[in-house]
Structure formats: structure tokens, C-alpha cells
């Protein structure tokens, strides 16, 4: 997030558990350092992706961030599911307002999977 005020649901995610009952690890990054780690999520993730610390990426957020995550996933062979949210006018694939990289998000998404 940009600031601590922009962080959403970190506490809710922290209460989740994996199928083997391991507590979910939540890492918050803020661009101004007001909560969690200083910097962008990509700053935190890149060294961990290089070390093969993750099996997949899942994200929603602004398109520039998603594009950066998609590139990182491709670079390190990590599949991703990214939610390319967009304004959807017709919601039936006719108007093309929600087109992204050849996909019409109201029909094909908004979550698009990228192979490793």
C-alpha cells in the first residue's frame, strides 16, 4: 500500500490458516514505511522469488503493480493469478471497455492465470 491508511484486511488474513493448520504469514509493505516494511511489494518479493520461496503469486491491486508481479512471476517461473479489475460497462463482452491483453475481463476474468 502507499500508506498505513491504505492497508486493507491484513488482520483478517493473519487469522487464516493453511490446510495443515499453519498460521498464514502476512507481510505488509508500504511505500512510505508507515506500516510494515518500507517499499513496494515487488521489493519484498523479488529476492524471495529468486530463492524459490513461493509456489504461486495471487494478487489484486493497481494495474502497474500487477504488471510488475506478472513480470516477476515469469522471470522466476512462478505461476500467478492476478485480478485485473476494470470498469465493466456492458458486462457481456460487447463494448470492450474492460479489455486487457486480448482478454475481455467481464467474460474471461477478472482473474487471469499466467503460467510459470
mmCIF file with all atom_site columns, C-alpha atoms in Angstrom, residues 25 27 29 37 40-57 72 76 78:
data_model
loop_
_atom_site.group_PDB
_atom_site.id
_atom_site.type_symbol
_atom_site.label_atom_id
_atom_site.label_alt_id
_atom_site.label_comp_id
_atom_site.label_asym_id
_atom_site.label_entity_id
_atom_site.label_seq_id
_atom_site.pdbx_PDB_ins_code
_atom_site.Cartn_x
_atom_site.Cartn_y
_atom_site.Cartn_z
_atom_site.occupancy
_atom_site.B_iso_or_equiv
_atom_site.pdbx_formal_charge
_atom_site.auth_seq_id
_atom_site.auth_comp_id
_atom_site.auth_asym_id
_atom_site.auth_atom_id
_atom_site.pdbx_PDB_model_num
ATOM 1  C CA . UNK A 1 25 ? 2.160  -15.302 7.198   1.00 0.00 ? 25 UNK A CA 1
ATOM 2  C CA . UNK A 1 27 ? 3.756  -9.299  5.220   1.00 0.00 ? 27 UNK A CA 1
ATOM 3  C CA . UNK A 1 29 ? 4.722  -3.242  2.750   1.00 0.00 ? 29 UNK A CA 1
ATOM 4  C CA . UNK A 1 37 ? 8.256  -2.873  5.532   1.00 0.00 ? 37 UNK A CA 1
ATOM 5  C CA . UNK A 1 40 ? 6.818  -1.867  -2.660  1.00 0.00 ? 40 UNK A CA 1
ATOM 6  C CA . UNK A 1 41 ? 5.606  -5.442  -2.628  1.00 0.00 ? 41 UNK A CA 1
ATOM 7  C CA . UNK A 1 42 ? 7.910  -6.182  -5.564  1.00 0.00 ? 42 UNK A CA 1
ATOM 8  C CA . UNK A 1 43 ? 10.929 -5.099  -3.479  1.00 0.00 ? 43 UNK A CA 1
ATOM 9  C CA . UNK A 1 44 ? 9.976  -7.678  -0.864  1.00 0.00 ? 44 UNK A CA 1
ATOM 10 C CA . UNK A 1 45 ? 9.055  -10.457 -3.301  1.00 0.00 ? 45 UNK A CA 1
ATOM 11 C CA . UNK A 1 46 ? 11.876 -10.445 -5.829  1.00 0.00 ? 46 UNK A CA 1
ATOM 12 C CA . UNK A 1 47 ? 14.615 -11.922 -3.617  1.00 0.00 ? 47 UNK A CA 1
ATOM 13 C CA . UNK A 1 48 ? 12.172 -14.497 -2.274  1.00 0.00 ? 48 UNK A CA 1
ATOM 14 C CA . UNK A 1 49 ? 11.039 -15.484 -5.749  1.00 0.00 ? 49 UNK A CA 1
ATOM 15 C CA . UNK A 1 50 ? 14.684 -15.851 -6.745  1.00 0.00 ? 50 UNK A CA 1
ATOM 16 C CA . UNK A 1 51 ? 15.161 -18.145 -3.733  1.00 0.00 ? 51 UNK A CA 1
ATOM 17 C CA . UNK A 1 52 ? 12.112 -20.200 -4.787  1.00 0.00 ? 52 UNK A CA 1
ATOM 18 C CA . UNK A 1 53 ? 10.277 -19.361 -1.534  1.00 0.00 ? 53 UNK A CA 1
ATOM 19 C CA . UNK A 1 54 ? 6.850  -19.293 -3.197  1.00 0.00 ? 54 UNK A CA 1
ATOM 20 C CA . UNK A 1 55 ? 4.868  -21.720 -5.348  1.00 0.00 ? 55 UNK A CA 1
ATOM 21 C CA . UNK A 1 56 ? 2.475  -19.132 -6.788  1.00 0.00 ? 56 UNK A CA 1
ATOM 22 C CA . UNK A 1 57 ? 1.518  -15.466 -6.758  1.00 0.00 ? 57 UNK A CA 1
ATOM 23 C CA . UNK A 1 72 ? 8.469  -11.205 -11.757 1.00 0.00 ? 72 UNK A CA 1
ATOM 24 C CA . UNK A 1 76 ? 11.313 -16.712 -11.814 1.00 0.00 ? 76 UNK A CA 1
ATOM 25 C CA . UNK A 1 78 ? 6.234  -18.831 -10.644 1.00 0.00 ? 78 UNK A CA 1
#
